[in-house]
Short mmCIF file of C-alpha atoms in Angstrom, two decimals:
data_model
loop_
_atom_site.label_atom_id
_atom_site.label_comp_id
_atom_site.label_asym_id
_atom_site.label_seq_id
_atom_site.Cartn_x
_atom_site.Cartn_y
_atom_site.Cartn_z
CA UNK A 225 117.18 121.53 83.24
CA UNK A 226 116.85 118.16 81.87
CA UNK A 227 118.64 115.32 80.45
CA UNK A 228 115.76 113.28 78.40
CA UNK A 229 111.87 113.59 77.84
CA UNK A 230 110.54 109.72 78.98
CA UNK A 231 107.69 110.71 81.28
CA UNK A 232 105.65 113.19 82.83
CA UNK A 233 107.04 111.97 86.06
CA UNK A 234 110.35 112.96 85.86
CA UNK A 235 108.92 116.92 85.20
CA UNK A 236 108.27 119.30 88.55
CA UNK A 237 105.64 121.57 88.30
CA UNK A 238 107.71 124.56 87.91
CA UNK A 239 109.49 122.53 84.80
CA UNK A 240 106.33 122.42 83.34
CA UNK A 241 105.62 126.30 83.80
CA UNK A 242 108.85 126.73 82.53
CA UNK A 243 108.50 125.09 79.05
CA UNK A 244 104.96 126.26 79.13
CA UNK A 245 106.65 130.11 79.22
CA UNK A 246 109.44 128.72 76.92
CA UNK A 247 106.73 127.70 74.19
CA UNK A 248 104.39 131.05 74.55
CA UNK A 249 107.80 132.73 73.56
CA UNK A 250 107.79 130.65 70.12
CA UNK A 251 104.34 131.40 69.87
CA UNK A 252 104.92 135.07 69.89
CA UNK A 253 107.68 135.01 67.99
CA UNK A 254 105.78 133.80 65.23
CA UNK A 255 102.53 135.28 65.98
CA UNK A 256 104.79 138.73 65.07
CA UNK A 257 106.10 137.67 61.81
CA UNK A 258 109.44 136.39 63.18
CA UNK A 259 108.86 132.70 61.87
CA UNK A 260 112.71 132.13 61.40
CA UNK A 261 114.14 134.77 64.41
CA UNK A 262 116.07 131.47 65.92
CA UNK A 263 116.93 129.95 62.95
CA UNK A 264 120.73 129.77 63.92
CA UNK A 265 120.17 128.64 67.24
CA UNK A 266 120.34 124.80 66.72
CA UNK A 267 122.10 125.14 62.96
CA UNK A 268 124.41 121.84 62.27
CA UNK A 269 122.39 119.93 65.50
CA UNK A 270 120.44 116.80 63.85
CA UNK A 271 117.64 115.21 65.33
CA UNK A 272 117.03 111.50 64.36
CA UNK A 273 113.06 110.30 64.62
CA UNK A 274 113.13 106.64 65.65
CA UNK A 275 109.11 105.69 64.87
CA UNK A 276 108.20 101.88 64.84
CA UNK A 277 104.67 103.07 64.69
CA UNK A 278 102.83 105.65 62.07
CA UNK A 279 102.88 109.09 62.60
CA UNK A 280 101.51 112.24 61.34
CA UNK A 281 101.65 115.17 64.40
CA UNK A 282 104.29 114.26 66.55
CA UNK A 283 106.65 113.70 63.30
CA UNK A 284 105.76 116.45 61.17
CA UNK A 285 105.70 119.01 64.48
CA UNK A 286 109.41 117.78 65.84
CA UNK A 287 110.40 118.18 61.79
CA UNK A 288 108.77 121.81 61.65
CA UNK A 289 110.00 122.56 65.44
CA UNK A 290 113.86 121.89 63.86
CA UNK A 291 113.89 123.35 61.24
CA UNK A 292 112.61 126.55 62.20
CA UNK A 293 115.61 126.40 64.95
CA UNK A 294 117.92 125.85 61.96
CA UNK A 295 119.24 122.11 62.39
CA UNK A 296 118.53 119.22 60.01
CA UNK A 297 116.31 115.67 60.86
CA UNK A 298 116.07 112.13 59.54
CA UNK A 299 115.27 109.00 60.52
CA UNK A 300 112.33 106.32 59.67
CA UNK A 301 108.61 105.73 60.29
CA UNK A 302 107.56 102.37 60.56
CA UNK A 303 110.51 99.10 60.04
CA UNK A 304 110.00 98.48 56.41
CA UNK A 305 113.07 98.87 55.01
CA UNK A 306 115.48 99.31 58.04
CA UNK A 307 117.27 96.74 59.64
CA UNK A 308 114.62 95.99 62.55
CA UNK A 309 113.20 93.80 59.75
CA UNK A 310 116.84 91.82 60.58
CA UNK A 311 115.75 91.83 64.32
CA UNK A 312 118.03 94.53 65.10
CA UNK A 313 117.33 95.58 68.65
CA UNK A 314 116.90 98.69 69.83
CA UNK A 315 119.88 98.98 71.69
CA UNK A 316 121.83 98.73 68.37
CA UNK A 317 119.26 101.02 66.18
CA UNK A 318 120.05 103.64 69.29
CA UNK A 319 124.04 103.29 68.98
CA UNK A 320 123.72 103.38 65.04
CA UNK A 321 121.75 106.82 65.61
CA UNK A 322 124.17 108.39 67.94
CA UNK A 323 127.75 106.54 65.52
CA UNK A 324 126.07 108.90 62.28
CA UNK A 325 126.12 111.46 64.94
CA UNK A 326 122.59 112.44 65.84
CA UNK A 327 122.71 115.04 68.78
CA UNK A 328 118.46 113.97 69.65
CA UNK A 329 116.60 111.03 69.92
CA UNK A 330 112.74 110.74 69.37
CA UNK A 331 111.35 107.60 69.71
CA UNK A 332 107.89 105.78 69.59
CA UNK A 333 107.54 102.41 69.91
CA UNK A 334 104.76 100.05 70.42
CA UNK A 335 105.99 98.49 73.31
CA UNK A 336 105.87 100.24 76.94
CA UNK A 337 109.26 101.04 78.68
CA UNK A 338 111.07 100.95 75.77
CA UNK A 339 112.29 104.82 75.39
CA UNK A 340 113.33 104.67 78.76
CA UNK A 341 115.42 101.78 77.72
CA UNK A 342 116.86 103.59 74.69
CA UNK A 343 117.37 106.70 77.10
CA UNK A 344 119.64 104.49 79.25
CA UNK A 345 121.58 103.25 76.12
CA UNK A 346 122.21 106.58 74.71
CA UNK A 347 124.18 109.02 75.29
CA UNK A 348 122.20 112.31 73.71
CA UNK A 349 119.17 113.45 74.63
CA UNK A 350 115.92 111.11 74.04
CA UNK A 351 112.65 112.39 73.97
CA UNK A 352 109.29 109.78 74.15
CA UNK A 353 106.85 110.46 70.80
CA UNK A 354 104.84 107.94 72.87
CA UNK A 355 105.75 104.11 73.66
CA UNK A 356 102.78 101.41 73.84
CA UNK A 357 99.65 102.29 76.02
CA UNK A 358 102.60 103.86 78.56
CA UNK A 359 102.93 107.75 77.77
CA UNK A 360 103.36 110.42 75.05
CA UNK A 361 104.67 113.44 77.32
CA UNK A 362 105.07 116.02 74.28
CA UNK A 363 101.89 115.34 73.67
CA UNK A 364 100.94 116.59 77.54
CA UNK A 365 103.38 119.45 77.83
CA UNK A 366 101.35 120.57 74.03
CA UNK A 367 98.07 120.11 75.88
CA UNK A 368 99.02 121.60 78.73
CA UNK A 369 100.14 124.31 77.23
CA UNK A 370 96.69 124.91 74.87
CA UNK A 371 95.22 125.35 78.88
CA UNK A 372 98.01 127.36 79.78
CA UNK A 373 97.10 129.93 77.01
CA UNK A 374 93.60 129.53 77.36
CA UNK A 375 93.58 129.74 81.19
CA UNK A 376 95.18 133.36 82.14
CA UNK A 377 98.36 131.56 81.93
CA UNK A 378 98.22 129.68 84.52
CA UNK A 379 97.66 125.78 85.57
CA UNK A 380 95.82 126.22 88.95
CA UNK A 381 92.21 126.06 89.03
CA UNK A 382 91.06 123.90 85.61
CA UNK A 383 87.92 122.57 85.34
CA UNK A 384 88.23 119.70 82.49
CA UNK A 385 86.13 116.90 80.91
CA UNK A 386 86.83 113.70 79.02
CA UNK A 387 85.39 111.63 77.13
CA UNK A 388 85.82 109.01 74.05
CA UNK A 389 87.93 106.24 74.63
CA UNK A 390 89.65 107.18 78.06
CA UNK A 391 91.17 103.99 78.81
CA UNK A 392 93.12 102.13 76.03
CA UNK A 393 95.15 105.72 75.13
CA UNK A 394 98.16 107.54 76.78
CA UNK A 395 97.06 111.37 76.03
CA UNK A 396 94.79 110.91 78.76
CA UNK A 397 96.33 109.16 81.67
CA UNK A 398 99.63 111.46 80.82
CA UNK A 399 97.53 114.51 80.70
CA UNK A 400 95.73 113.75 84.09
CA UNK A 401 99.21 113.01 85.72
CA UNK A 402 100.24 116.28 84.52
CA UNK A 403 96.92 118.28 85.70
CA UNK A 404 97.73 116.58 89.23
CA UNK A 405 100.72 118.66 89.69
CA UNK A 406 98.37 121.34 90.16
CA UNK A 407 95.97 123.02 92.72
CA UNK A 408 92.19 123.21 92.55
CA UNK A 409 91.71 121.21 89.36
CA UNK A 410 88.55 119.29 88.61
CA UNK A 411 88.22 116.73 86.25
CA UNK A 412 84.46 115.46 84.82
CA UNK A 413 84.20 112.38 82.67
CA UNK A 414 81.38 110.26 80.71
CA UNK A 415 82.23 107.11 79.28
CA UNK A 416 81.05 103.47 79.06
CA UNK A 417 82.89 101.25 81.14
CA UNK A 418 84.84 99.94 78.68
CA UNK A 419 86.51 102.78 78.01
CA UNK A 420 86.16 104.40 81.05
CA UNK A 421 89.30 106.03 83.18
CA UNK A 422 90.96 102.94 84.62
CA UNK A 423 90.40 102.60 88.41
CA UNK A 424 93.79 103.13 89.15
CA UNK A 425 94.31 106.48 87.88
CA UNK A 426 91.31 107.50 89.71
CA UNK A 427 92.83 106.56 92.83
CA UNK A 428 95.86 108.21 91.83
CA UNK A 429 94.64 111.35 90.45
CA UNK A 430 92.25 111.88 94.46
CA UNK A 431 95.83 110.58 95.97
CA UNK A 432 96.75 114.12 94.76
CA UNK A 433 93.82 115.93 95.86
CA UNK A 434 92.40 115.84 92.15
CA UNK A 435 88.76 116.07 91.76
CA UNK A 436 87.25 113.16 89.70
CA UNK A 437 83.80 113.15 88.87
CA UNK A 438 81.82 110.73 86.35
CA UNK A 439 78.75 111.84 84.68
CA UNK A 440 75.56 110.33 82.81
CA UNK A 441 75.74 111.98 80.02
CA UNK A 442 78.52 114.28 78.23
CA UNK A 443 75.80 117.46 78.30
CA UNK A 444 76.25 116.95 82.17
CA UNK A 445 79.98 117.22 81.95
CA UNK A 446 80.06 120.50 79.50
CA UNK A 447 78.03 122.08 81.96
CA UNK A 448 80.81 122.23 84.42
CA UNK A 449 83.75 122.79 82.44
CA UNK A 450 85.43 124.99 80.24
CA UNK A 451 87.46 122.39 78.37
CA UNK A 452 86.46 119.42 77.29
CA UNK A 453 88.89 117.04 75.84
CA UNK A 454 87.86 114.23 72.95
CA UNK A 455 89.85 111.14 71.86
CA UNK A 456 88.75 108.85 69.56
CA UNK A 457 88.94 105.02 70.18
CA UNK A 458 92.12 103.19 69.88
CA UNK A 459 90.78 100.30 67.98
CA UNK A 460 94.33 99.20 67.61
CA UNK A 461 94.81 98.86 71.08
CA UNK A 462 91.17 96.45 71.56
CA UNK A 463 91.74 93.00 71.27
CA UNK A 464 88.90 90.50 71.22
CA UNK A 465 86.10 93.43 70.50
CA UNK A 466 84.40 94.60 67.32
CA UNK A 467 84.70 98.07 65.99
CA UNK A 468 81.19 98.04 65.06
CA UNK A 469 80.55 97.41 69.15
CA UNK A 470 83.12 100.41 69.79
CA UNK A 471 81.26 102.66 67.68
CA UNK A 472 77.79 101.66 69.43
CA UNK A 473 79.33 102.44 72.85
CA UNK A 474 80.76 105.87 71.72
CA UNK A 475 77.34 106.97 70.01
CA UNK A 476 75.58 108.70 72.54
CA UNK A 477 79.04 110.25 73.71
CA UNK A 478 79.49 111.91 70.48
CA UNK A 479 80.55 115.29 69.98
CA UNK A 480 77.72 116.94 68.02
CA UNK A 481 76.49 120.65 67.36
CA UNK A 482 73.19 120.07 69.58
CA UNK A 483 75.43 118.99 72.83
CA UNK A 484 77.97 122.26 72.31
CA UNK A 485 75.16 124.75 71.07
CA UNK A 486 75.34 125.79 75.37
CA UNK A 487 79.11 125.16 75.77
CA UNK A 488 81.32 128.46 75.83
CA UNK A 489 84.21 126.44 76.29
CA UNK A 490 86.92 124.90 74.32
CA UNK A 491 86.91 121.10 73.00
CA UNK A 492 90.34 119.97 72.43
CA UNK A 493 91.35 116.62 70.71
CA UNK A 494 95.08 114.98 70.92
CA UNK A 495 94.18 113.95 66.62
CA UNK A 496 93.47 112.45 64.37
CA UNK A 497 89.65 112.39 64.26
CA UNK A 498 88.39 108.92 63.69
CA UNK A 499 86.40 109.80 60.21
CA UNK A 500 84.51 106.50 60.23
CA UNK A 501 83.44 106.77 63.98
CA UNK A 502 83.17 110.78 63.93
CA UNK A 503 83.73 111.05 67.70
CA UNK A 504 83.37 114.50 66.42
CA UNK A 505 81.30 115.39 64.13
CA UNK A 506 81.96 117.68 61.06
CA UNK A 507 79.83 120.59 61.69
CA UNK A 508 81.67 121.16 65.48
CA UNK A 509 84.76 121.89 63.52
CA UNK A 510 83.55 125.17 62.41
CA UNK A 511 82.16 126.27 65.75
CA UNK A 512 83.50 128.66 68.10
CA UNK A 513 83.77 126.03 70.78
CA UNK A 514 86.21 124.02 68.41
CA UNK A 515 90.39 124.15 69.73
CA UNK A 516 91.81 121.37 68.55
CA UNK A 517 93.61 123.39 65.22
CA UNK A 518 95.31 125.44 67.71
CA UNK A 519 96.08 122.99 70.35
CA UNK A 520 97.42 121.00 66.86
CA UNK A 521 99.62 124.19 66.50
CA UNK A 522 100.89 124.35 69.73
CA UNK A 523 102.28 121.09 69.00
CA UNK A 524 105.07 123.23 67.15
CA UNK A 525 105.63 125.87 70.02
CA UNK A 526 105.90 123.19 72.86
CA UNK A 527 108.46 121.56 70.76
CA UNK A 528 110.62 124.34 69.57
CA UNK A 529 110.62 125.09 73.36
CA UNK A 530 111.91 121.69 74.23
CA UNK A 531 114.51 121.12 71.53
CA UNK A 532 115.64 124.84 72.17
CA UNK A 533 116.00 123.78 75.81
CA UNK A 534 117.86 120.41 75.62
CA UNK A 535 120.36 121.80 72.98
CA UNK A 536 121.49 125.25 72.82
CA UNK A 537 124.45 126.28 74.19
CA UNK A 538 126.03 122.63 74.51
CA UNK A 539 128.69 121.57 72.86
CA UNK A 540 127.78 118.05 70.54
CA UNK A 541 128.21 115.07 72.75
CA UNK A 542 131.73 112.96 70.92
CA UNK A 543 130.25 109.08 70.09
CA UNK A 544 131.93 107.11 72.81
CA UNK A 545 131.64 103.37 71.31
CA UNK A 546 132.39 101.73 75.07
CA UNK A 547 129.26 100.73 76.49
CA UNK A 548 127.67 100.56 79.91
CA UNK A 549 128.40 98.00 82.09
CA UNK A 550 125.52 98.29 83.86
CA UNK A 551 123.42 97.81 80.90
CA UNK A 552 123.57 93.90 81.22
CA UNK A 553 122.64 93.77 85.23
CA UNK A 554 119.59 94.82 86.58
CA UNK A 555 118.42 94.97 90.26
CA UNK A 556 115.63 92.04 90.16
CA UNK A 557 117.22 89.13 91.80
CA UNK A 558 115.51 89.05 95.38
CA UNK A 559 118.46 87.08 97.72
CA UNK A 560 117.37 84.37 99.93
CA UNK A 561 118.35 83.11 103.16
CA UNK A 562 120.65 79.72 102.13
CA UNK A 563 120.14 77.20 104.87
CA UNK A 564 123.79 76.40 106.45
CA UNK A 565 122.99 72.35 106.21
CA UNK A 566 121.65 70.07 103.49
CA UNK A 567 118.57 68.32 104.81
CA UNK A 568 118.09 64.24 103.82
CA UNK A 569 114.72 64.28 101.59
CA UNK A 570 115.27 67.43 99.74
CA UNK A 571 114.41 67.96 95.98
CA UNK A 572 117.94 68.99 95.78
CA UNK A 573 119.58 65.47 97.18
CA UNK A 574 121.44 63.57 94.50
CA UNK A 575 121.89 66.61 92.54
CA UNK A 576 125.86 67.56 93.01
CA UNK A 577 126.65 70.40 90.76
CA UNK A 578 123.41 72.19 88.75
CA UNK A 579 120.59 74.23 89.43
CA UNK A 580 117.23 73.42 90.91
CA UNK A 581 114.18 75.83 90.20
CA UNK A 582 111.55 75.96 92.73
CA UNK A 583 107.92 77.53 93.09
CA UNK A 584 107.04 77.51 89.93
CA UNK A 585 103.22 77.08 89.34
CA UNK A 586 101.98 73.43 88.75
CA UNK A 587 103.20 71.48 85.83
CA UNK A 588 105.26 74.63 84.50
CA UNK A 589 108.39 72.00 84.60
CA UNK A 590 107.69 70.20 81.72
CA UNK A 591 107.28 73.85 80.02
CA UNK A 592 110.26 75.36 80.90
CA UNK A 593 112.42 72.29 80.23
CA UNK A 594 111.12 72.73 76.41
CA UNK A 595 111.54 76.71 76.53
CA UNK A 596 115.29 76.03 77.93
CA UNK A 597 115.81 73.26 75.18
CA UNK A 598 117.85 71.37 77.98
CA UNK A 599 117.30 67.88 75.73
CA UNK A 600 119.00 69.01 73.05
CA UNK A 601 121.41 70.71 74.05
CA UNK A 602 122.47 67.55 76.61
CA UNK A 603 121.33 68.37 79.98
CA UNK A 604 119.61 65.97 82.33
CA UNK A 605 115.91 67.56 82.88
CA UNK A 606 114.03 65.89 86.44
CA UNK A 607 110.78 67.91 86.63
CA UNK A 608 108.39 67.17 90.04
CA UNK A 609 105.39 68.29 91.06
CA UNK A 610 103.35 68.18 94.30
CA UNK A 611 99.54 68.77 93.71
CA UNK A 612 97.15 70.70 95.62
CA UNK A 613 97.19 70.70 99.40
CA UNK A 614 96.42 72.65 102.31
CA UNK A 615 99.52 74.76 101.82
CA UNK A 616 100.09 74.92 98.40
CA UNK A 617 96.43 75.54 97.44
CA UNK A 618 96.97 75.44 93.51
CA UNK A 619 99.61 73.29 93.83
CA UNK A 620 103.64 73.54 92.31
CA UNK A 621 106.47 72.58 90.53
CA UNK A 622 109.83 71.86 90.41
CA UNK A 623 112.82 71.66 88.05
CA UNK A 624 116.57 70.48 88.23
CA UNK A 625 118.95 70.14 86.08
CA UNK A 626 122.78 69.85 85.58
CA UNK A 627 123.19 72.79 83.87
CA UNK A 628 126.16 74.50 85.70
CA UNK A 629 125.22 78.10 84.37
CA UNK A 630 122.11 80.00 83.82
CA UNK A 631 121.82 83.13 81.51
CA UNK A 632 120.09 86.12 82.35
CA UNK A 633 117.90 85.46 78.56
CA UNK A 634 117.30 81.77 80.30
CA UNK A 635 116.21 83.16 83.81
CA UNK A 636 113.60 85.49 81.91
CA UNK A 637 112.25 82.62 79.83
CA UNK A 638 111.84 80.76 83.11
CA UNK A 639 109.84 83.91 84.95
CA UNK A 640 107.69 84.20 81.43
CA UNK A 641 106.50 80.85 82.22
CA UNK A 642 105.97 80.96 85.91
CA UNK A 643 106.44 84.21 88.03
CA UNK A 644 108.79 84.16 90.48
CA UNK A 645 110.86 81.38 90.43
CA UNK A 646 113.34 80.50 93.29
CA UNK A 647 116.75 79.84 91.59
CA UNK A 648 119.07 77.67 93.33
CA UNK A 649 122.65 77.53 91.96
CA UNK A 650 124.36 73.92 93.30
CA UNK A 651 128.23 73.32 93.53
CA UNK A 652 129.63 70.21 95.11
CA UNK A 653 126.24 69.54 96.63
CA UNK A 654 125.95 72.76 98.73
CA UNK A 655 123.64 75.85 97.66
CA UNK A 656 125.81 78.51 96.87
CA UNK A 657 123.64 81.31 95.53
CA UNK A 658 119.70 81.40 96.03
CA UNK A 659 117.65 84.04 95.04
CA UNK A 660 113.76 84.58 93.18
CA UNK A 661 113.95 86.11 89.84
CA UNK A 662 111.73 89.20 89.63
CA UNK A 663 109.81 90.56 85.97
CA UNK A 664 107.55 92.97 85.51
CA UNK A 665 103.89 91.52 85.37
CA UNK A 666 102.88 93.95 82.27
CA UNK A 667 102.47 91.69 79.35
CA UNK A 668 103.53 94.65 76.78
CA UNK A 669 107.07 95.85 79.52
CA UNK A 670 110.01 95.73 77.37
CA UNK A 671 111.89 93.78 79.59
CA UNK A 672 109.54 90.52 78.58
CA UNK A 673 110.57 91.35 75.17
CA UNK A 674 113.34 88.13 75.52
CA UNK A 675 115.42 89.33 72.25
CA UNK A 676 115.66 92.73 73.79
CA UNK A 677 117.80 91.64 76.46
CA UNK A 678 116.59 94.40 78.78
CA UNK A 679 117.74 93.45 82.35
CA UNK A 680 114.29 94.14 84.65
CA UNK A 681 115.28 96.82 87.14
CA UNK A 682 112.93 98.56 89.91
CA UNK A 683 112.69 101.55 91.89
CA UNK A 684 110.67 102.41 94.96
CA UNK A 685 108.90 105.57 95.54
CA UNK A 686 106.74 104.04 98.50
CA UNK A 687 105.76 101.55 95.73
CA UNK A 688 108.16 99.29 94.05
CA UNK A 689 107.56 100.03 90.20
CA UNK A 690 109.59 98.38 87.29
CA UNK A 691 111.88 101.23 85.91
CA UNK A 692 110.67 101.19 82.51
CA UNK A 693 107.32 100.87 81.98
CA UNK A 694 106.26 102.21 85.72
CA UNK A 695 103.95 99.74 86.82
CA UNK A 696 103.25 98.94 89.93
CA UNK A 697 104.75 95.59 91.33
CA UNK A 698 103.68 93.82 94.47
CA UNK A 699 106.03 90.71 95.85
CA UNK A 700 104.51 87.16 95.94
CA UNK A 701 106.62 84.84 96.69
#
């Protein structure tokens, strides 16, 4: 059915039903007293957790969701005491995982792309517990499946609200995707601006005949629904703003008894419950509106369903200690046209065997000649600039050196500094290779991450998009 669990993308529609049938199985089974009916099913599989960042949920559910299946876990929750405190990469942590034999991956990670990258180095399944601000698709397919059994079992025709912090967390944007991939769904929303669904997935969400609709007021949206859907605010996630400025913005968008007392609904929260904030308020937790201990639960069905589905029946996949090739190349390096003739006057003149950078930004020479440490390690640095003109309106720079050979670590410390740099490699006077060095513009990709060593790669589904973290990329230069 499927190799690895990395985004909501990569699931059809009718995979989602699937698993969504696959966990209301589970649920029965236990629902009828049959807690341990499969537990032979995965016995002698091991699943390792891979979590850089706390967990309670997502951990304790996949632990649960094992061993009810019969196989064993470990693994480690935040880096204190493992050897990412040594800078081990992730690469390595992932091989180390699959040489003590691990037949599962679950990862989370601060950092967005980067279980897509560890799904690429591995060789057994992955499955994302959620990496940066990018996605957390166990978290959708449990969601999903709390409408699912709450909706006639059935996806079509959901009428949802948000509110809380809707733009600084994945639940949302992953559960939205997911909701897209079905008909006649209407989505409602109240939120400051701040934390108000980003503009893109707005534009996304109506690109797929979603209905998106912000209210005043969060009374407004209940009225419509018959879900609403809470998250608190990912204060982690703010930089530069207060808590104590959060928590004003969220108070008139708090979940009290007064807003529900009309709401026949369910309100359903991805957890935990900010106790300081109280985007939710005690009392609501002992109303009849209040979903999120089951949709908590279901946490445990979705999973059994998904471990069930990406292990039973296979054979253990044999550690193969060869890596990859294509793990050190990626597809970034846009080729340009090499003029057939050296031209008298050009930056390149006088410069017989090296490498001349061009278009960076203005005065990003004397940077990169630092960042490349081309002093000390004996290279002959000539940065120029030309300042603003008509045609270069802010301006540029320019770099050569006689450094014969550029690494791929080198070429991304370049791009960090200025995006987009035209690399010409020089032999014997003549331009041999020329081509501008692409990265992903998201400050938090993995493949800016310079000690992971991921090589940027993109794919184009009518937009180009950086493989890992999925972000759209437009072509300047």
């Amino acid at each position: 059915m499927f190799n690895d669990v990395i985004s909501i993308h990569d699931l059809t529609s009718e995979q989602i039903l699937y698993l969504c049938e696959k966990a209301e199985d589970m649920k029965n089974i236990e629902k009828s007293g049959q807690r341990f009916k499969l537990s032979d099913s995965l016995k002698n599989r091991k699943l390792a957790y891979m979590f850089y960042e706390p967990s309670t949920r997502t951990k304790l559910s996949f632990d649960t969701a094992m061993n009810q299946l019969g196989g064993k876990r470990d693994g480690f929750i935040g880096i204190e005491g493992t050897s990412i405190r040594k800078s081990e990469s992730i690469m390595d942590t992932v091989k180390m995982m699959e040489a003590n034999h691990f037949d599962v991956i679950v990862m989370r990670n601060p950092i967005d792309g980067s279980v897509q990258w560890a799904a690429d180095v591995a060789n057994i399944p992955v499955i994302n517990g959620g990496d940066g601000k990018n996605e957390h698709p166990t978290q959708s397919l449990l969601d999903i499946f709390t409408l699912y059994s709450n909706n006639g079992k059935k996806l079509d025709d959901i009428s949802i609200g948000f509110g809380g912090d809707l733009s600084h967390g994945r639940t949302v944007k992953s559960l939205c995707i997911m909701l897209s991939y079905f008909k006649d769904v209407k989505i409602y929303w109240a939120a400051e601006d701040f934390l108000g669904i980003p503009l893109e997935l707005i534009d996304y969400l109506e690109s797929k005949n979603v209905t998106v609709i912000r209210e005043k007021n969060v009374k407004d949206v209940l009225d419509k629904v018959d879900f609403y859907y809470m998250t608190r605010p990912q204060l982690e996630r703010m930089e530069g703003i207060s808590k104590s400025l959060v928590t004003k913005m969220l108070k008139q968008y708090k979940i009290d008894m007064d807003k529900i007392k009309n709401f026949n609904g369910k309100l359903l929260h991805p957890m935990p419950v900010n106790s300081e904030v109280e985007e939710i308020e005690k009392n609501v937790y002992f109303s009849q509106a209040q979903g999120f201990l089951e949709q908590a639960e279901n946490g445990i069905f979705m999973r059994k369903a998904l471990l069930h589905e990406l292990l039973k029946d296979k054979d253990y996949v044999a550690f193969n200690s060869k890596l990859d090739y294509d793990l050190l190349h990626g597809n970034n390096k846009l080729i340009r046209k090499i003029s057939p003739k050296i031209k008298q006057g050009l930056f390149i003149d006088n410069l017989n065997t090296g490498i001349s950078i061009d278009h960076l930004k203005y005065g990003a020479a004397f940077e990169i000649t630092s960042k490349l440490n081309l002093a000390d390690k004996g290279y002959i640095a000539m940065p120029a600039h030309l300042p603003p003109d008509e045609e270069f309106l802010n301006g540029k720079s320019f770099l050569k050196t006689n450094m014969e050979l550029i690494s791929e670590r080198e070429l991304k410390l370049v791009a960090l500094v200025s995006n987009e740099p035209t690399i010409n490699i020089i032999k014997d006077g003549i331009v041999v290779d020329k081509f501008v060095y692409l990265l992903c513009r998201n400050e938090n990709c993995i493949t800016r991450d310079v000690k992971e060593d991921v090589p940027p790669k993109f794919f184009n589904d009518g937009n180009i998009k950086c493989r890992y973290c999925r972000q759209k990329y437009v072509i300047l230069n």
